[in-house]
Short mmCIF file of C-alpha atoms and ligand atoms in Angstrom, two decimals:
data_model
loop_
_atom_site.label_atom_id
_atom_site.label_comp_id
_atom_site.label_asym_id
_atom_site.label_seq_id
_atom_site.Cartn_x
_atom_site.Cartn_y
_atom_site.Cartn_z
CA ARG O 65 102.46 110.69 59.27
CA GLY O 66 99.81 112.27 62.15
CA ALA O 67 100.75 109.38 64.28
CA ALA O 68 105.13 109.28 64.09
CA VAL O 69 105.28 113.00 65.15
CA THR O 70 103.10 111.82 67.88
CA ALA O 71 105.53 108.93 68.31
CA ARG O 72 108.35 111.71 67.70
CA ALA O 73 107.10 113.96 70.95
CA LEU O 74 105.88 110.95 73.41
CA ALA O 75 109.81 110.19 72.85
CA LEU O 76 110.69 113.43 73.32
CA GLN O 77 108.20 114.03 76.32
CA PRO O 78 106.31 110.90 77.33
CA PRO O 79 103.85 110.44 79.74
CA ALA O 80 105.04 111.22 83.93
CA PHE O 81 101.27 110.52 84.62
CA GLY O 82 98.42 107.49 84.11
CA PHE O 83 94.47 107.33 84.15
CA LEU O 84 92.74 105.03 86.51
CA PHE O 85 88.99 104.77 84.42
CA ASP O 86 86.21 103.99 86.84
CA ILE O 87 83.49 101.95 84.08
CA ASP O 88 80.24 102.46 85.54
CA GLY O 89 78.30 105.35 86.54
CA VAL O 90 82.54 107.30 84.43
CA LEU O 91 81.78 105.41 81.42
CA VAL O 92 78.13 103.50 81.18
CA ARG O 93 75.78 102.64 82.78
CA GLY O 94 75.10 99.75 82.79
CA SER O 95 75.05 99.01 78.50
CA GLN O 96 74.35 102.58 77.06
CA VAL O 97 77.48 104.62 77.16
CA ILE O 98 77.65 107.86 78.53
CA PRO O 99 78.57 110.32 74.85
CA ALA O 100 80.82 112.29 77.00
CA ALA O 101 83.65 108.99 76.84
CA ARG O 102 83.82 108.65 73.33
CA ASP O 103 85.18 112.43 73.39
CA ALA O 104 87.51 112.06 76.16
CA PHE O 105 89.08 109.07 74.74
CA ARG O 106 89.46 110.14 71.33
CA ALA O 107 91.45 113.24 72.90
CA LEU O 108 93.78 110.48 75.10
CA SER O 109 94.19 108.89 71.53
CA ASP O 110 96.68 109.81 68.46
CA GLY O 111 95.31 109.98 64.52
CA ASP O 112 95.45 106.12 64.83
CA GLY O 113 93.24 105.37 67.92
CA GLN O 114 96.40 104.32 69.89
CA LEU O 115 96.29 105.78 73.07
CA ARG O 116 99.12 108.20 74.46
CA VAL O 117 98.74 107.63 77.71
CA PRO O 118 98.93 104.62 80.27
CA VAL O 119 94.89 103.89 81.16
CA VAL O 120 93.43 101.35 83.64
CA PHE O 121 89.97 100.86 83.56
CA LEU O 122 89.10 100.05 87.71
CA THR O 123 85.68 98.08 88.20
CA ASN O 124 84.35 96.69 91.12
CA ALA O 125 82.14 94.52 88.44
CA GLY O 126 82.98 90.47 88.69
CA ASN O 127 80.54 89.20 86.05
CA CYS O 128 82.33 88.59 83.46
CA LEU O 129 86.11 87.83 82.24
CA ARG O 130 88.58 90.26 81.70
CA LYS O 131 88.55 89.63 77.47
CA ALA O 132 84.86 90.59 77.66
CA LYS O 133 85.37 93.30 79.71
CA ALA O 134 87.49 94.76 77.13
CA GLU O 135 85.86 93.31 73.69
CA GLU O 136 82.61 95.29 75.26
CA LEU O 137 85.23 98.68 75.98
CA SER O 138 86.67 98.65 72.61
CA HIS O 139 83.34 98.62 71.47
CA ALA O 140 81.65 101.51 73.79
CA LEU O 141 85.04 103.41 73.57
CA GLY O 142 85.55 102.62 69.95
CA LEU O 143 89.42 101.86 70.62
CA GLN O 144 91.28 98.87 70.75
CA VAL O 145 90.72 98.07 74.57
CA SER O 146 93.38 95.20 76.17
CA PRO O 147 92.04 92.93 79.17
CA GLU O 148 95.78 93.47 80.94
CA GLN O 149 93.53 97.05 81.19
CA VAL O 150 91.03 95.95 82.59
CA ILE O 151 91.42 95.23 86.75
CA LEU O 152 88.13 93.43 87.48
CA SER O 153 87.18 93.18 90.82
CA HIS O 154 88.45 90.76 91.85
CA SER O 155 91.51 90.60 89.43
CA PRO O 156 94.05 90.60 92.00
CA LEU O 157 93.33 87.53 94.11
CA ARG O 158 96.09 86.26 91.07
CA LEU O 159 97.70 87.66 93.53
CA PHE O 160 96.79 85.61 96.47
CA SER O 161 98.75 82.28 95.48
CA GLU O 162 98.53 80.75 99.44
CA PHE O 163 94.79 80.31 98.53
CA HIS O 164 95.41 78.70 94.88
CA HIS O 165 96.25 75.28 96.34
CA LYS O 166 93.34 74.79 99.16
CA CYS O 167 89.39 73.67 97.51
CA VAL O 168 87.30 76.59 96.95
CA LEU O 169 84.05 77.27 97.50
CA VAL O 170 83.58 80.38 94.52
CA ALA O 171 80.00 82.04 94.47
CA GLY O 172 78.62 85.08 92.52
CA GLN O 173 77.57 84.75 89.06
CA GLY O 174 78.71 84.75 85.14
CA PRO O 175 81.65 82.39 84.47
CA VAL O 176 82.91 82.27 87.97
CA GLU O 177 84.15 79.36 87.75
CA GLU O 178 86.83 80.13 84.96
CA ASN O 179 87.64 83.09 86.53
CA ALA O 180 88.88 81.17 89.51
CA ARG O 181 90.99 79.33 87.78
CA ASN O 182 92.25 81.94 84.99
CA LEU O 183 93.22 83.86 88.44
CA GLY O 184 94.81 80.45 89.86
CA PHE O 185 92.48 78.55 92.11
CA LYS O 186 93.23 74.77 91.07
CA HIS O 187 90.34 73.18 93.20
CA VAL O 188 87.19 75.18 92.55
CA VAL O 189 83.52 73.90 93.90
CA THR O 190 80.13 76.26 93.23
CA ILE O 191 77.11 76.90 94.20
CA GLU O 192 76.13 75.55 92.45
CA ALA O 193 77.84 71.80 92.47
CA LEU O 194 77.25 72.06 96.33
CA ARG O 195 73.45 71.58 95.29
CA LYS O 196 73.74 68.89 93.57
CA ALA O 197 75.50 67.10 95.68
CA PHE O 198 73.75 68.24 98.48
CA PRO O 199 69.68 68.84 97.95
CA LEU O 200 68.17 68.74 101.30
CA LEU O 201 70.26 72.26 102.11
CA ASP O 202 68.45 74.28 99.33
CA MET O 203 65.09 74.46 100.72
CA VAL O 204 63.79 78.39 100.25
CA ASP O 205 62.63 77.69 97.14
CA GLN O 206 59.82 74.74 97.60
CA SER O 207 59.92 74.31 93.53
CA ARG O 208 63.69 73.58 93.35
CA ARG O 209 63.01 70.72 96.05
CA PRO O 210 63.79 67.89 93.86
CA LYS O 211 61.54 65.39 93.39
CA GLU O 212 63.09 61.86 94.10
CA LEU O 213 66.45 62.19 95.71
CA PRO O 214 69.70 60.53 94.46
CA PRO O 215 71.60 58.95 97.13
CA PRO O 216 73.73 60.35 99.46
CA THR O 217 76.92 62.39 98.73
CA THR O 218 80.15 60.66 100.51
CA ASP O 219 83.40 61.61 98.90
CA PHE O 220 82.91 65.35 98.39
CA PRO O 221 85.87 67.12 99.30
CA THR O 222 86.47 69.57 102.24
CA ILE O 223 85.94 72.79 101.44
CA GLU O 224 88.73 75.24 103.09
CA GLY O 225 88.18 78.21 102.12
CA VAL O 226 85.26 81.03 100.20
CA ILE O 227 85.76 83.24 97.82
CA LEU O 228 82.72 85.98 97.05
CA PHE O 229 83.12 87.23 92.82
CA GLY O 230 79.94 89.11 93.66
CA GLU O 231 76.42 89.29 93.94
CA PRO O 232 74.58 86.17 92.98
CA VAL O 233 71.76 85.58 90.85
CA ARG O 234 69.77 84.16 94.38
CA TRP O 235 70.71 84.92 97.38
CA GLU O 236 69.27 83.13 99.94
CA THR O 237 71.00 79.80 98.22
CA SER O 238 73.84 80.85 97.85
CA LEU O 239 73.54 82.69 101.30
CA GLN O 240 71.94 79.29 103.28
CA LEU O 241 75.23 77.24 101.22
CA ILE O 242 77.89 79.60 102.46
CA ILE O 243 76.29 79.69 105.81
CA ASP O 244 76.60 76.01 105.75
CA VAL O 245 79.76 75.80 104.57
CA LEU O 246 81.28 78.15 107.19
CA LEU O 247 79.28 76.89 110.46
CA SER O 248 80.25 73.27 108.79
CA ASN O 249 84.55 73.97 109.02
CA GLY O 250 83.77 72.77 104.56
CA ASN O 251 82.01 69.67 105.19
CA PRO O 252 78.34 70.63 104.57
CA GLY O 253 76.55 67.08 104.61
CA ALA O 254 77.97 65.97 107.60
CA GLU O 255 76.64 66.37 111.21
CA LEU O 256 76.69 69.73 112.48
CA GLU O 257 79.17 69.53 115.52
CA ASP O 258 80.88 72.80 117.84
CA ILE O 259 81.25 75.41 115.00
CA PRO O 260 84.05 76.88 113.94
CA TYR O 261 86.27 79.84 115.61
CA PRO O 262 87.83 81.38 113.92
CA HIS O 263 85.88 80.46 110.35
CA LEU O 264 87.55 79.16 107.83
CA PRO O 265 89.19 82.20 105.66
CA VAL O 266 86.36 84.07 103.10
CA LEU O 267 88.17 86.45 100.74
CA ALA O 268 86.11 88.73 99.03
CA CYS O 269 85.50 91.05 95.96
CA ASN O 270 83.87 93.95 95.52
CA MET O 271 82.28 95.38 99.33
CA ASP O 272 80.14 98.83 97.00
CA LEU O 273 76.99 98.44 98.63
CA LEU O 274 74.90 100.13 95.40
CA TRP O 275 75.84 101.59 92.01
CA MET O 276 74.71 103.31 89.48
CA ALA O 277 73.44 101.24 86.87
CA GLU O 278 70.44 102.60 84.60
CA ALA O 279 67.42 103.18 86.83
CA LYS O 280 66.52 105.93 88.33
CA MET O 281 67.99 104.64 91.88
CA PRO O 282 71.38 103.04 92.97
CA ARG O 283 70.52 99.07 92.43
CA PHE O 284 72.36 96.72 95.36
CA GLY O 285 75.58 96.04 94.76
CA HIS O 286 78.00 93.31 96.21
CA GLY O 287 77.91 95.41 99.46
CA THR O 288 74.71 95.12 100.60
CA PHE O 289 75.36 90.90 100.02
CA LEU O 290 77.88 90.44 101.95
CA LEU O 291 76.30 92.84 104.41
CA CYS O 292 73.62 90.02 104.88
CA LEU O 293 75.95 87.40 105.45
CA GLU O 294 77.73 89.40 107.98
CA ASN O 295 74.16 89.82 109.96
CA ILE O 296 73.32 86.02 109.37
CA TYR O 297 76.51 84.87 110.68
CA LYS O 298 76.53 86.36 113.42
CA LYS O 299 72.69 86.31 114.64
CA VAL O 300 73.42 82.68 114.49
CA THR O 301 76.88 81.87 115.82
CA GLY O 302 76.74 84.86 118.11
CA ARG O 303 80.41 85.99 116.58
CA GLU O 304 81.95 88.12 113.82
CA LEU O 305 82.83 86.95 110.48
CA LYS O 306 86.11 88.40 109.21
CA TYR O 307 87.32 88.19 106.13
CA GLU O 308 90.96 86.79 105.55
CA ALA O 309 90.49 89.47 102.50
CA LEU O 310 88.26 92.59 101.70
CA ILE O 311 89.81 93.34 97.87
CA GLY O 312 88.39 96.08 94.59
CA LYS O 313 87.69 99.23 95.20
CA PRO O 314 88.49 100.98 98.23
CA SER O 315 91.14 98.40 99.35
CA THR O 316 94.89 99.39 98.57
CA VAL O 317 95.67 95.79 97.32
CA THR O 318 93.33 96.94 93.83
CA TYR O 319 95.53 100.69 93.57
CA ARG O 320 98.66 99.26 93.89
CA TYR O 321 97.75 96.47 91.00
CA ALA O 322 96.32 98.89 89.03
CA GLU O 323 99.33 101.25 89.69
CA TYR O 324 101.86 98.45 88.27
CA LEU O 325 99.96 97.89 85.27
CA ILE O 326 100.03 101.42 84.46
CA LYS O 327 103.49 101.05 85.44
CA GLN O 328 103.75 97.36 82.70
CA GLN O 329 101.52 99.23 80.31
CA ALA O 330 104.17 103.04 80.17
CA GLU O 331 106.22 100.23 79.93
CA LYS O 332 105.42 98.05 76.94
CA GLN O 333 105.23 101.47 75.43
CA GLY O 334 108.78 102.61 75.39
CA TRP O 335 107.65 105.03 77.64
CA LYS O 336 111.12 106.36 79.10
CA ALA O 337 109.81 109.24 81.82
CA PRO O 338 108.55 107.34 85.58
CA ILE O 339 104.46 107.86 86.05
CA ARG O 340 104.55 110.31 89.11
CA ARG O 341 100.93 110.79 88.62
CA LEU O 342 97.91 108.47 88.64
CA TYR O 343 94.58 110.23 87.69
CA ALA O 344 91.55 108.23 89.29
CA ILE O 345 88.41 108.98 87.71
CA GLY O 346 84.95 107.22 88.97
CA ASP O 347 81.03 107.65 90.31
CA ASN O 348 81.40 106.45 94.08
CA PRO O 349 82.26 108.13 96.88
CA MET O 350 82.92 105.56 99.88
CA SER O 351 83.92 102.74 97.01
CA ASP O 352 86.06 105.65 93.63
CA ILE O 353 86.84 108.95 96.23
CA TYR O 354 87.48 106.96 99.22
CA GLY O 355 90.03 104.70 97.91
CA ALA O 356 91.69 107.21 96.06
CA ASN O 357 92.41 108.80 99.88
CA LEU O 358 93.86 105.28 100.96
CA TYR O 359 96.38 105.12 98.92
CA ASN O 360 97.01 108.09 98.97
CA SER O 361 97.46 107.27 103.07
CA TYR O 362 99.02 104.77 101.66
CA LEU O 363 101.75 105.76 100.05
CA LYS O 364 102.63 108.95 102.28
CA SER O 365 102.96 106.16 104.95
CA ALA O 366 105.06 103.16 103.38
CA GLN O 367 107.32 106.72 102.27
CA GLN O 368 107.44 107.68 105.82
CA ASN O 369 108.58 104.03 107.16
CA GLN O 370 111.14 103.70 104.63
CA VAL O 371 112.59 107.40 106.12
CA GLU O 372 112.22 105.62 109.79
CA ALA O 373 113.77 102.65 108.73
CA ALA O 374 116.29 104.43 106.60
CA VAL O 375 117.00 106.77 109.86
CA LYS O 376 117.06 103.35 112.18
CA ARG O 377 119.78 102.01 110.21
CA SER O 378 122.25 104.87 110.02
CA PRO O 379 121.56 107.81 112.07
CA VAL O 380 123.79 110.30 110.66
CA ALA O 381 123.42 109.68 106.89
CA ALA O 382 119.55 109.38 107.45
CA SER O 383 119.44 112.88 109.42
CA ALA O 384 120.52 114.58 106.38
CA GLN O 385 118.67 112.90 103.97
CA THR O 386 115.63 113.41 106.13
CA GLU O 387 116.69 117.72 106.56
CA ASP O 388 117.57 118.14 102.73
CA GLN O 389 115.44 115.61 100.33
CA PRO O 390 113.99 112.39 101.61
CA GLU O 391 114.64 109.66 99.81
CA GLN O 392 111.17 109.04 97.18
CA ARG O 393 109.88 105.65 96.32
CA GLU O 394 108.59 105.07 92.91
CA ASP O 395 104.99 105.45 94.13
CA CYS O 396 103.05 107.83 92.37
CA ASN O 397 100.53 110.24 93.94
CA ILE O 398 97.00 110.10 92.75
CA SER O 399 94.40 112.64 91.92
CA MET O 400 91.15 111.91 93.01
CA GLU O 401 88.80 113.73 89.74
O1 LIG R 209 78.57 95.54 90.60
C1 LIG R 209 79.65 96.85 89.79
C2 LIG R 209 79.13 97.61 90.42
O2 LIG R 209 79.35 97.35 91.95
C3 LIG R 209 80.41 98.99 90.39
O3 LIG R 209 81.06 99.31 89.23
O4 LIG R 209 82.56 99.79 87.75
O5 LIG R 209 81.16 101.43 89.05
O6 LIG R 209 83.45 99.66 89.55
P1 LIG R 209 81.68 100.08 88.29
MG1 LIG R 210 81.26 103.68 89.07
#
């Protein structure tokens, strides 16, 4: 009965806002749930454990499937979280369809290959597959040197792009092989010729230098791995490593994707009020807070551009409109908590 009353109340006054929750440092620390998180979600749910407002979980983690993160959160928070409510650092790569048909090298940990395929990438090469094909490349750890060399690989596909999902387990191996791929224009088994520049497209997810985890001091994140890669590339070639895209918080594309999922959720629930505000709750100033502020400036300038375009199209009509009330985009303001 309580749920029916809430549903009726929501139909009368549906939520005009949504929440973007960071995960590590806000809801959990490493594998430990932060107790207040459960209380917060109890307050956001009705008697049947259904959320009364649209919620997206926005994390820079990327070492698992969305489904696994949703299950982990369901267990931690005591409510049903669906994979569509979870944005991992690499989730917006689904939108980068121009790279989906290229042969890409993927680096990170966890189910990187499955993640890449789920995101739409058709031709995926892992660091492990590259190591196996060219065993002489990975030479830092002497104990991993092959005892006997297999016949040289001749039919390995040319790599056309590099996707960095998150920090790998063996940094030295990934750093070496990614640099090899960039210097050889995607053919690390070939003799080194002129170093190509611009280099192959590199798309990287999660630029967090540090993250909270469970230790007393923050731990190295993927941003630290990227810093190593950028510096090695610069020292070796004298040129800058440039990213085709940097996604995950604080990038605007990630917040835009979150807004899209929030609106989709509200629509699915039949909540009619337009979402006007997003509340973002996070712990990392360089990621969560900077990202929310960046998205607000992006929305403001998008609105500004829209008004300017209207002024160009129809000076008289648009000047009347700016003086009265500028046309509102259906975008949200974002508040950082
Ligand atoms: O590797 C994950 C970490 O960089 C950040 O996690 O949930 O605080 O975005 P989160
Ligand atoms: Mg965090």
